[in-house]
Amino acid sequence: MMTAVGVDMKHIADWALNTAAVRGATYAEARVVDERNRALGTKNGKIGTAGESESMGVGIRVIADGAWGFSATEELTKEGVERCAAEAVAIAKASAKVKSQELRLVPEKAAKVDWTSPCRIDPFTTSMDENLELLTRIDATLRAVEGVTLAETNLNFRRYEQWFYNTDGSEIHQTRTVTGAGYAAYAFAGNELQKRSFPNSFGGQWQNKGYELIEELKLLENAQRIGEECVALLKAPQCPEGRFDIILDSSQLGLQIHESIGHPIELDRVLGYEANFAGTSFLTLEKLNRLRYGSELVNVVADATEAHGPGLGTFAYDDEGVEAQCVPIITRGEFTGYLSSRDTAAMIGRERSGGNMRAESWNRVPIVRMTNISIRPGEKPLSPEELIAGMDDGIYMETNRSWSIDDKRYNFQFGCEAGYEIKGGKLGRLLKNPSYSGITTEFWNSMEAICSREHWTLWGTPNCGKGQPQQVMGTGHGASPARFKQISVGAAYKGK
Amino acid sequence: MLNKERAYELFERARKFSSADDVEVLIGGGKSALTRFANNTIHQNMADENYDISVRVQFGGKTARASTNKFDDESLRRTVLAAERLAKVQEEDADLLPMYAPEGEPASDVVLPQRRFAETAAIGPAERAEAVGKMVDVARRLKLNSAGVYAVNDAADGIFNSRGVARWHEQTLAEVSVTMTAENSSGWQKANAPDVRELQPAMLAEIAAKKAVESANPREMAAGKYTVILEPAAVLDLVGFAFWDFGGLALLDQRSFLNNRFGKQVFGENITIRDDVYHPLQAGAAFDAEGVTRQRVELVRNGVVKDLVYARGTAERIRKSEFAAQLGTVKPTGHGFALPNEMGEAPLNIVFELAEGVQAKSVEQMVSETERGILVTRLWYIREVDPYEKMLTGMTRDGTFLVENGKVKGGVLNFRFNESALHMLSNVVSFGEPVRASGEESFDMVVPAMKVQEFNFTEVTKF
């Protein structure tokens, strides 16, 4: 397999794996990555971001003396790769000086695969003039609304090509194309700053798609409404404090899944390997198949397969050569699965990894990561309007503004950009600064309704941080609007 | 390691491929290594070496950037052309200044302390494993579980442009963090320094272990307003969110909590803060991402916001804006980010100073003078709830204690807080000696421990 820069990937793999074996590695893998990114953005009618970047290199991970070692280099010559492999083995041997047990990997069948994520319109071939014109028109539409004091837009493309080889015999070539876009309006007046974003906050919507995603999002069509809602928030009443039934839009529910299901099911956290940074988990091993995580309506999967959709967690094989799978995480409310790797699966006596190892790029070690962690939509037809009609007195919240959760993933607090009063089954006044908080399992057990498939969206979270050194990863979260009983609302403003 | 001469040669090669009015090159990277341990075992151990060249081109009022980690001629040419394509499709920006020309800039008489140490650069996997082994030994002796990192970086950053900028900075940084875990409690410590000889991993492990042991069997306390003693890492992780608003562009954009507050009493009279990259406990380069020499800036004196930091373009725009009279003399301070960008600038070398007449106290002294309060080691997952009031939420973590009648009375279940940084810095009653501290939510600072009244805990978690 040759790249555009004329390097033969099989040669690199041979140099890496042979050197590792000669130096004493009992397992080795080489992961070559060639990635390209483009970021465009405007702020108040001017260019905010205009940049391209590319990066290429190889990361070599080995086991020697029963311990892990990893080294990475940008120097893709025979000398550079062999030196890198030798260093990885030396590092593994140093690791072995501080260990309490031998490392073991569950088996995985070797694969020879070439996979490319579906992409109808290559975003890198689209006209930059037109890209900028779209952003500029959105920016102008937002600022045309009286009271909008700041407008920001973004458009991002990424192509991530990876060649993976290991001593089990795998040769896996994958290419993913990612597109993301969004915008935000801000309104400052007196002693208050409000914000509205579309189609989601913190960068908008991101998927494993080409430019067709931009065409689907109807960005410009929603700009004026978003600007007007932003300004209206300044005069809206404060969201009340107390216990309320609430409805969350699908994007906020996606982040709720990310924080209070996606992270605590990471087996490396459960086993203590993130204790110093990201934290551990309340989902200790004895809770598997015994904990009532949520109500009967809560069905959650970790699904990296293409059948799940073009999520940021969709691939054919993970970054240690394990095939993409759909793992049931919560089944009719019961906790049924973890996210795992070949070594953590072995530690808990499993026969196979769930295929959840992912690395930010060539120079980072793969770690246990979310793929697409999604809640199944309701089986009976249910629209957001019907969800609201079924609520006598409550609050609807949409689009995340702030998020925080403790290091075992019990206590969380989320703020949203906009809230609406619900009275007698009807949407009422706009409310500013809505927030809610709770304990993870109590919250999911209070879920009493979720909208059906046609209201389900596979959201992309492009900025999930984990690991040391910290790695940023994109994850997918499918969700449809859902209703929860008697949730604590407004505690964020208690005592203010 | 890449050196200044080789970096300059790369700049010259890139420049030849460009037809732009001006070309700027940022070059950065180096070697980094990190040994990670948990369950008293090294479970991740890595090293990498990488350099990126980032080329900015400018045609009149149009500018864009492209970067690569491949330094052959073809890659440099491709990168330059990518930047040029992105620049040429833009509308002219009348506010975009020509690239910085240092000619005439007065020579600075301030010398940056030594920030690269061969002793740090020489640390290899064996030395890292040995240091980790000492921390694990502490855990084993006390029947605890240890987790943490030992990391070493040897990095270089430079900027060159076609108007004569040629700046270069080399720095090492060694870092240790350690968490000790017992059955229902934990303790944490973290430190870093350019000179590895200043780090004491075993001592940090002992302190973390003591916190884990002493916070065992935590009791549940009701949420509410408490006097808190925040150790330096907890202070910096909380107050760090405020400093992104101390740039001039944040004011122009009307996204700063200092809009309508500049020049006013924002914090208590005992709060004085400056940005000072030259401070012996600070780290970083003496120039910004346009090559402008970084200035010392007094941001807050006795609680009053006195000054902001400014990139070149921001300073020029402020001088023409409605803020000009309010802000007084505005000059570039050398805090600008790489152009083009949306953030403008920020002070990232924060130094808290003890105001005149304030005597530093140790954490032990603060405890002994506290009738009832909470001692906090570390804060976690801090996010902004209200940007204008700088109200932040987050959790306590890894060593939260009840203080009663001047004594630490054991651990408590962790709290969620919702607290305004403005309110917090208006209610500080005691300060420790400012030290170099490092957390996980904000950038490193020189900051003291603080005893704060009326700190707002709103909920309690289950551990």
PDB file of N, CA, C and O in Angstrom, chain A residues 323-370:
ATOM      1  N   GLU A 323     -12.225  -5.948  15.383  1.00  0.00           N
ATOM      2  CA  GLU A 323     -13.338  -5.612  14.497  1.00  0.00           C
ATOM      3  C   GLU A 323     -14.413  -4.781  15.216  1.00  0.00           C
ATOM      4  O   GLU A 323     -14.706  -5.016  16.400  1.00  0.00           O
ATOM      5  N   ALA A 324     -15.004  -3.838  14.507  1.00  0.00           N
ATOM      6  CA  ALA A 324     -16.095  -3.025  15.067  1.00  0.00           C
ATOM      7  C   ALA A 324     -17.262  -3.916  15.475  1.00  0.00           C
ATOM      8  O   ALA A 324     -17.601  -4.872  14.778  1.00  0.00           O
ATOM      9  N   GLN A 325     -17.862  -3.583  16.615  1.00  0.00           N
ATOM     10  CA  GLN A 325     -18.965  -4.398  17.144  1.00  0.00           C
ATOM     11  C   GLN A 325     -20.080  -3.505  17.679  1.00  0.00           C
ATOM     12  O   GLN A 325     -19.868  -2.324  17.919  1.00  0.00           O
ATOM     13  N   CYS A 326     -21.216  -4.140  17.919  1.00  0.00           N
ATOM     14  CA  CYS A 326     -22.313  -3.481  18.627  1.00  0.00           C
ATOM     15  C   CYS A 326     -22.446  -4.184  19.977  1.00  0.00           C
ATOM     16  O   CYS A 326     -22.813  -5.365  20.029  1.00  0.00           O
ATOM     17  N   VAL A 327     -22.098  -3.475  21.047  1.00  0.00           N
ATOM     18  CA  VAL A 327     -22.119  -4.058  22.400  1.00  0.00           C
ATOM     19  C   VAL A 327     -23.331  -3.506  23.150  1.00  0.00           C
ATOM     20  O   VAL A 327     -23.477  -2.291  23.279  1.00  0.00           O
ATOM     21  N   PRO A 328     -24.214  -4.390  23.651  1.00  0.00           N
ATOM     22  CA  PRO A 328     -25.332  -3.877  24.453  1.00  0.00           C
ATOM     23  C   PRO A 328     -24.834  -3.369  25.805  1.00  0.00           C
ATOM     24  O   PRO A 328     -24.197  -4.106  26.556  1.00  0.00           O
ATOM     25  N   ILE A 329     -25.112  -2.124  26.105  1.00  0.00           N
ATOM     26  CA  ILE A 329     -24.602  -1.491  27.334  1.00  0.00           C
ATOM     27  C   ILE A 329     -25.678  -1.461  28.414  1.00  0.00           C
ATOM     28  O   ILE A 329     -25.430  -1.807  29.576  1.00  0.00           O
ATOM     29  N   ILE A 330     -26.874  -1.032  28.032  1.00  0.00           N
ATOM     30  CA  ILE A 330     -28.014  -1.064  28.949  1.00  0.00           C
ATOM     31  C   ILE A 330     -29.164  -1.722  28.180  1.00  0.00           C
ATOM     32  O   ILE A 330     -29.502  -1.285  27.071  1.00  0.00           O
ATOM     33  N   THR A 331     -29.700  -2.765  28.763  1.00  0.00           N
ATOM     34  CA  THR A 331     -30.747  -3.511  28.074  1.00  0.00           C
ATOM     35  C   THR A 331     -31.995  -3.509  28.953  1.00  0.00           C
ATOM     36  O   THR A 331     -31.980  -4.047  30.051  1.00  0.00           O
ATOM     37  N   ARG A 332     -33.047  -2.863  28.442  1.00  0.00           N
ATOM     38  CA  ARG A 332     -34.294  -2.665  29.212  1.00  0.00           C
ATOM     39  C   ARG A 332     -33.982  -2.198  30.632  1.00  0.00           C
ATOM     40  O   ARG A 332     -34.518  -2.693  31.618  1.00  0.00           O
ATOM     41  N   GLY A 333     -33.056  -1.286  30.736  1.00  0.00           N
ATOM     42  CA  GLY A 333     -32.731  -0.663  32.018  1.00  0.00           C
ATOM     43  C   GLY A 333     -31.636  -1.343  32.804  1.00  0.00           C
ATOM     44  O   GLY A 333     -31.112  -0.767  33.749  1.00  0.00           O
ATOM     45  N   GLU A 334     -31.249  -2.570  32.391  1.00  0.00           N
ATOM     46  CA  GLU A 334     -30.224  -3.286  33.163  1.00  0.00           C
ATOM     47  C   GLU A 334     -28.842  -3.062  32.551  1.00  0.00           C
ATOM     48  O   GLU A 334     -28.682  -3.073  31.329  1.00  0.00           O
ATOM     49  N   PHE A 335     -27.862  -2.880  33.424  1.00  0.00           N
ATOM     50  CA  PHE A 335     -26.485  -2.640  32.973  1.00  0.00           C
ATOM     51  C   PHE A 335     -25.891  -3.947  32.453  1.00  0.00           C
ATOM     52  O   PHE A 335     -25.756  -4.913  33.197  1.00  0.00           O
ATOM     53  N   THR A 336     -25.503  -3.958  31.144  1.00  0.00           N
ATOM     54  CA  THR A 336     -25.103  -5.232  30.526  1.00  0.00           C
ATOM     55  C   THR A 336     -23.731  -5.225  29.841  1.00  0.00           C
ATOM     56  O   THR A 336     -23.318  -6.267  29.321  1.00  0.00           O
ATOM     57  N   GLY A 337     -23.013  -4.112  29.801  1.00  0.00           N
ATOM     58  CA  GLY A 337     -21.744  -4.177  29.072  1.00  0.00           C
ATOM     59  C   GLY A 337     -20.809  -3.012  29.318  1.00  0.00           C
ATOM     60  O   GLY A 337     -21.232  -1.918  29.686  1.00  0.00           O
ATOM     61  N   TYR A 338     -19.509  -3.297  29.108  1.00  0.00           N
ATOM     62  CA  TYR A 338     -18.452  -2.284  29.232  1.00  0.00           C
ATOM     63  C   TYR A 338     -17.839  -2.005  27.864  1.00  0.00           C
ATOM     64  O   TYR A 338     -17.971  -2.800  26.933  1.00  0.00           O
ATOM     65  N   LEU A 339     -17.097  -0.916  27.780  1.00  0.00           N
ATOM     66  CA  LEU A 339     -16.191  -0.661  26.657  1.00  0.00           C
ATOM     67  C   LEU A 339     -14.839  -1.254  27.048  1.00  0.00           C
ATOM     68  O   LEU A 339     -14.361  -1.012  28.159  1.00  0.00           O
ATOM     69  N   SER A 340     -14.200  -2.004  26.140  1.00  0.00           N
ATOM     70  CA  SER A 340     -12.993  -2.730  26.557  1.00  0.00           C
ATOM     71  C   SER A 340     -11.932  -2.765  25.476  1.00  0.00           C
ATOM     72  O   SER A 340     -12.158  -2.371  24.328  1.00  0.00           O
ATOM     73  N   SER A 341     -10.784  -3.285  25.865  1.00  0.00           N
ATOM     74  CA  SER A 341      -9.632  -3.453  24.982  1.00  0.00           C
ATOM     75  C   SER A 341      -9.151  -4.893  25.120  1.00  0.00           C
ATOM     76  O   SER A 341      -9.688  -5.659  25.934  1.00  0.00           O
ATOM     77  N   ARG A 342      -8.116  -5.259  24.382  1.00  0.00           N
ATOM     78  CA  ARG A 342      -7.630  -6.640  24.458  1.00  0.00           C
ATOM     79  C   ARG A 342      -7.032  -6.937  25.832  1.00  0.00           C
ATOM     80  O   ARG A 342      -7.118  -8.055  26.307  1.00  0.00           O
ATOM     81  N   ASP A 343      -6.402  -5.951  26.473  1.00  0.00           N
ATOM     82  CA  ASP A 343      -5.817  -6.242  27.793  1.00  0.00           C
ATOM     83  C   ASP A 343      -6.856  -6.121  28.910  1.00  0.00           C
ATOM     84  O   ASP A 343      -6.904  -6.971  29.806  1.00  0.00           O
ATOM     85  N   THR A 344      -7.737  -5.111  28.861  1.00  0.00           N
ATOM     86  CA  THR A 344      -8.721  -4.995  29.950  1.00  0.00           C
ATOM     87  C   THR A 344      -9.754  -6.130  29.876  1.00  0.00           C
ATOM     88  O   THR A 344     -10.235  -6.603  30.912  1.00  0.00           O
ATOM     89  N   ALA A 345     -10.093  -6.585  28.671  1.00  0.00           N
ATOM     90  CA  ALA A 345     -11.023  -7.725  28.549  1.00  0.00           C
ATOM     91  C   ALA A 345     -10.415  -8.959  29.211  1.00  0.00           C
ATOM     92  O   ALA A 345     -11.099  -9.717  29.909  1.00  0.00           O
ATOM     93  N   ALA A 346      -9.100  -9.159  29.007  1.00  0.00           N
ATOM     94  CA  ALA A 346      -8.425 -10.307  29.635  1.00  0.00           C
ATOM     95  C   ALA A 346      -8.460 -10.199  31.153  1.00  0.00           C
ATOM     96  O   ALA A 346      -8.626 -11.196  31.861  1.00  0.00           O
ATOM     97  N   MET A 347      -8.332  -8.973  31.657  1.00  0.00           N
ATOM     98  CA  MET A 347      -8.298  -8.780  33.119  1.00  0.00           C
ATOM     99  C   MET A 347      -9.608  -9.187  33.783  1.00  0.00           C
ATOM    100  O   MET A 347      -9.615  -9.551  34.953  1.00  0.00           O
ATOM    101  N   ILE A 348     -10.729  -9.090  33.067  1.00  0.00           N
ATOM    102  CA  ILE A 348     -11.999  -9.466  33.699  1.00  0.00           C
ATOM    103  C   ILE A 348     -12.523 -10.803  33.156  1.00  0.00           C
ATOM    104  O   ILE A 348     -13.694 -11.142  33.325  1.00  0.00           O
ATOM    105  N   GLY A 349     -11.639 -11.527  32.490  1.00  0.00           N
ATOM    106  CA  GLY A 349     -12.002 -12.882  32.084  1.00  0.00           C
ATOM    107  C   GLY A 349     -12.890 -12.978  30.861  1.00  0.00           C
ATOM    108  O   GLY A 349     -13.539 -14.002  30.642  1.00  0.00           O
ATOM    109  N   ARG A 350     -12.922 -11.921  30.045  1.00  0.00           N
ATOM    110  CA  ARG A 350     -13.699 -11.982  28.812  1.00  0.00           C
ATOM    111  C   ARG A 350     -12.895 -12.685  27.712  1.00  0.00           C
ATOM    112  O   ARG A 350     -11.664 -12.718  27.757  1.00  0.00           O
ATOM    113  N   GLU A 351     -13.607 -13.180  26.709  1.00  0.00           N
ATOM    114  CA  GLU A 351     -12.920 -13.905  25.633  1.00  0.00           C
ATOM    115  C   GLU A 351     -12.542 -13.003  24.473  1.00  0.00           C
ATOM    116  O   GLU A 351     -11.704 -13.351  23.654  1.00  0.00           O
ATOM    117  N   ARG A 352     -13.191 -11.829  24.401  1.00  0.00           N
ATOM    118  CA  ARG A 352     -12.901 -10.948  23.271  1.00  0.00           C
ATOM    119  C   ARG A 352     -13.043  -9.488  23.702  1.00  0.00           C
ATOM    120  O   ARG A 352     -13.893  -9.157  24.545  1.00  0.00           O
ATOM    121  N   SER A 353     -12.233  -8.633  23.110  1.00  0.00           N
ATOM    122  CA  SER A 353     -12.363  -7.199  23.329  1.00  0.00           C
ATOM    123  C   SER A 353     -13.618  -6.673  22.634  1.00  0.00           C
ATOM    124  O   SER A 353     -14.025  -7.195  21.593  1.00  0.00           O
ATOM    125  N   GLY A 354     -14.183  -5.618  23.211  1.00  0.00           N
ATOM    126  CA  GLY A 354     -15.333  -4.978  22.569  1.00  0.00           C
ATOM    127  C   GLY A 354     -14.942  -4.092  21.406  1.00  0.00           C
ATOM    128  O   GLY A 354     -15.806  -3.520  20.735  1.00  0.00           O
ATOM    129  N   GLY A 355     -13.627  -3.942  21.175  1.00  0.00           N
ATOM    130  CA  GLY A 355     -13.182  -3.146  20.024  1.00  0.00           C
ATOM    131  C   GLY A 355     -13.310  -1.655  20.250  1.00  0.00           C
ATOM    132  O   GLY A 355     -13.868  -0.939  19.416  1.00  0.00           O
ATOM    133  N   ASN A 356     -12.776  -1.183  21.378  1.00  0.00           N
ATOM    134  CA  ASN A 356     -12.963   0.225  21.739  1.00  0.00           C
ATOM    135  C   ASN A 356     -11.650   0.992  21.912  1.00  0.00           C
ATOM    136  O   ASN A 356     -11.634   2.036  22.564  1.00  0.00           O
ATOM    137  N   MET A 357     -10.569   0.469  21.338  1.00  0.00           N
ATOM    138  CA  MET A 357      -9.280   1.162  21.484  1.00  0.00           C
ATOM    139  C   MET A 357      -9.103   2.172  20.356  1.00  0.00           C
ATOM    140  O   MET A 357      -9.153   1.826  19.172  1.00  0.00           O
ATOM    141  N   ARG A 358      -8.861   3.418  20.744  1.00  0.00           N
ATOM    142  CA  ARG A 358      -8.728   4.477  19.742  1.00  0.00           C
ATOM    143  C   ARG A 358      -7.631   5.443  20.162  1.00  0.00           C
ATOM    144  O   ARG A 358      -7.474   5.735  21.352  1.00  0.00           O
ATOM    145  N   ALA A 359      -6.884   5.922  19.189  1.00  0.00           N
ATOM    146  CA  ALA A 359      -5.804   6.879  19.457  1.00  0.00           C
ATOM    147  C   ALA A 359      -6.086   8.170  18.694  1.00  0.00           C
ATOM    148  O   ALA A 359      -6.639   8.138  17.594  1.00  0.00           O
ATOM    149  N   GLU A 360      -5.679   9.295  19.264  1.00  0.00           N
ATOM    150  CA  GLU A 360      -5.922  10.594  18.628  1.00  0.00           C
ATOM    151  C   GLU A 360      -5.197  10.710  17.293  1.00  0.00           C
ATOM    152  O   GLU A 360      -5.727  11.245  16.337  1.00  0.00           O
ATOM    153  N   SER A 361      -3.952  10.202  17.255  1.00  0.00           N
ATOM    154  CA  SER A 361      -3.181  10.257  16.013  1.00  0.00           C
ATOM    155  C   SER A 361      -2.029   9.258  16.105  1.00  0.00           C
ATOM    156  O   SER A 361      -1.993   8.419  16.998  1.00  0.00           O
ATOM    157  N   TRP A 362      -1.069   9.374  15.195  1.00  0.00           N
ATOM    158  CA  TRP A 362       0.024   8.397  15.131  1.00  0.00           C
ATOM    159  C   TRP A 362       0.919   8.444  16.358  1.00  0.00           C
ATOM    160  O   TRP A 362       1.543   7.451  16.709  1.00  0.00           O
ATOM    161  N   ASN A 363       0.999   9.604  17.016  1.00  0.00           N
ATOM    162  CA  ASN A 363       1.941   9.734  18.121  1.00  0.00           C
ATOM    163  C   ASN A 363       1.283   9.579  19.490  1.00  0.00           C
ATOM    164  O   ASN A 363       1.826  10.024  20.496  1.00  0.00           O
ATOM    165  N   ARG A 364       0.137   8.973  19.533  1.00  0.00           N
ATOM    166  CA  ARG A 364      -0.545   8.722  20.802  1.00  0.00           C
ATOM    167  C   ARG A 364      -0.918   7.246  20.893  1.00  0.00           C
ATOM    168  O   ARG A 364      -1.295   6.621  19.903  1.00  0.00           O
ATOM    169  N   VAL A 365      -0.857   6.729  22.108  1.00  0.00           N
ATOM    170  CA  VAL A 365      -1.146   5.326  22.345  1.00  0.00           C
ATOM    171  C   VAL A 365      -2.663   5.115  22.363  1.00  0.00           C
ATOM    172  O   VAL A 365      -3.400   5.959  22.881  1.00  0.00           O
ATOM    173  N   PRO A 366      -3.171   4.019  21.778  1.00  0.00           N
ATOM    174  CA  PRO A 366      -4.616   3.790  21.847  1.00  0.00           C
ATOM    175  C   PRO A 366      -5.071   3.565  23.293  1.00  0.00           C
ATOM    176  O   PRO A 366      -4.364   2.928  24.069  1.00  0.00           O
ATOM    177  N   ILE A 367      -6.223   4.111  23.626  1.00  0.00           N
ATOM    178  CA  ILE A 367      -6.820   3.905  24.957  1.00  0.00           C
ATOM    179  C   ILE A 367      -8.299   3.541  24.777  1.00  0.00           C
ATOM    180  O   ILE A 367      -8.851   3.746  23.698  1.00  0.00           O
ATOM    181  N   VAL A 368      -8.924   3.030  25.831  1.00  0.00           N
ATOM    182  CA  VAL A 368     -10.336   2.650  25.744  1.00  0.00           C
ATOM    183  C   VAL A 368     -11.177   3.918  25.536  1.00  0.00           C
ATOM    184  O   VAL A 368     -11.055   4.886  26.290  1.00  0.00           O
ATOM    185  N   ARG A 369     -12.009   3.884  24.524  1.00  0.00           N
ATOM    186  CA  ARG A 369     -12.746   5.067  24.109  1.00  0.00           C
ATOM    187  C   ARG A 369     -14.182   4.721  23.758  1.00  0.00           C
ATOM    188  O   ARG A 369     -14.474   3.618  23.335  1.00  0.00           O
ATOM    189  N   MET A 370     -15.041   5.718  23.869  1.00  0.00           N
ATOM    190  CA  MET A 370     -16.384   5.553  23.342  1.00  0.00           C
ATOM    191  C   MET A 370     -16.318   5.432  21.820  1.00  0.00           C
ATOM    192  O   MET A 370     -15.459   6.033  21.178  1.00  0.00           O
TER     193      MET A 370
END
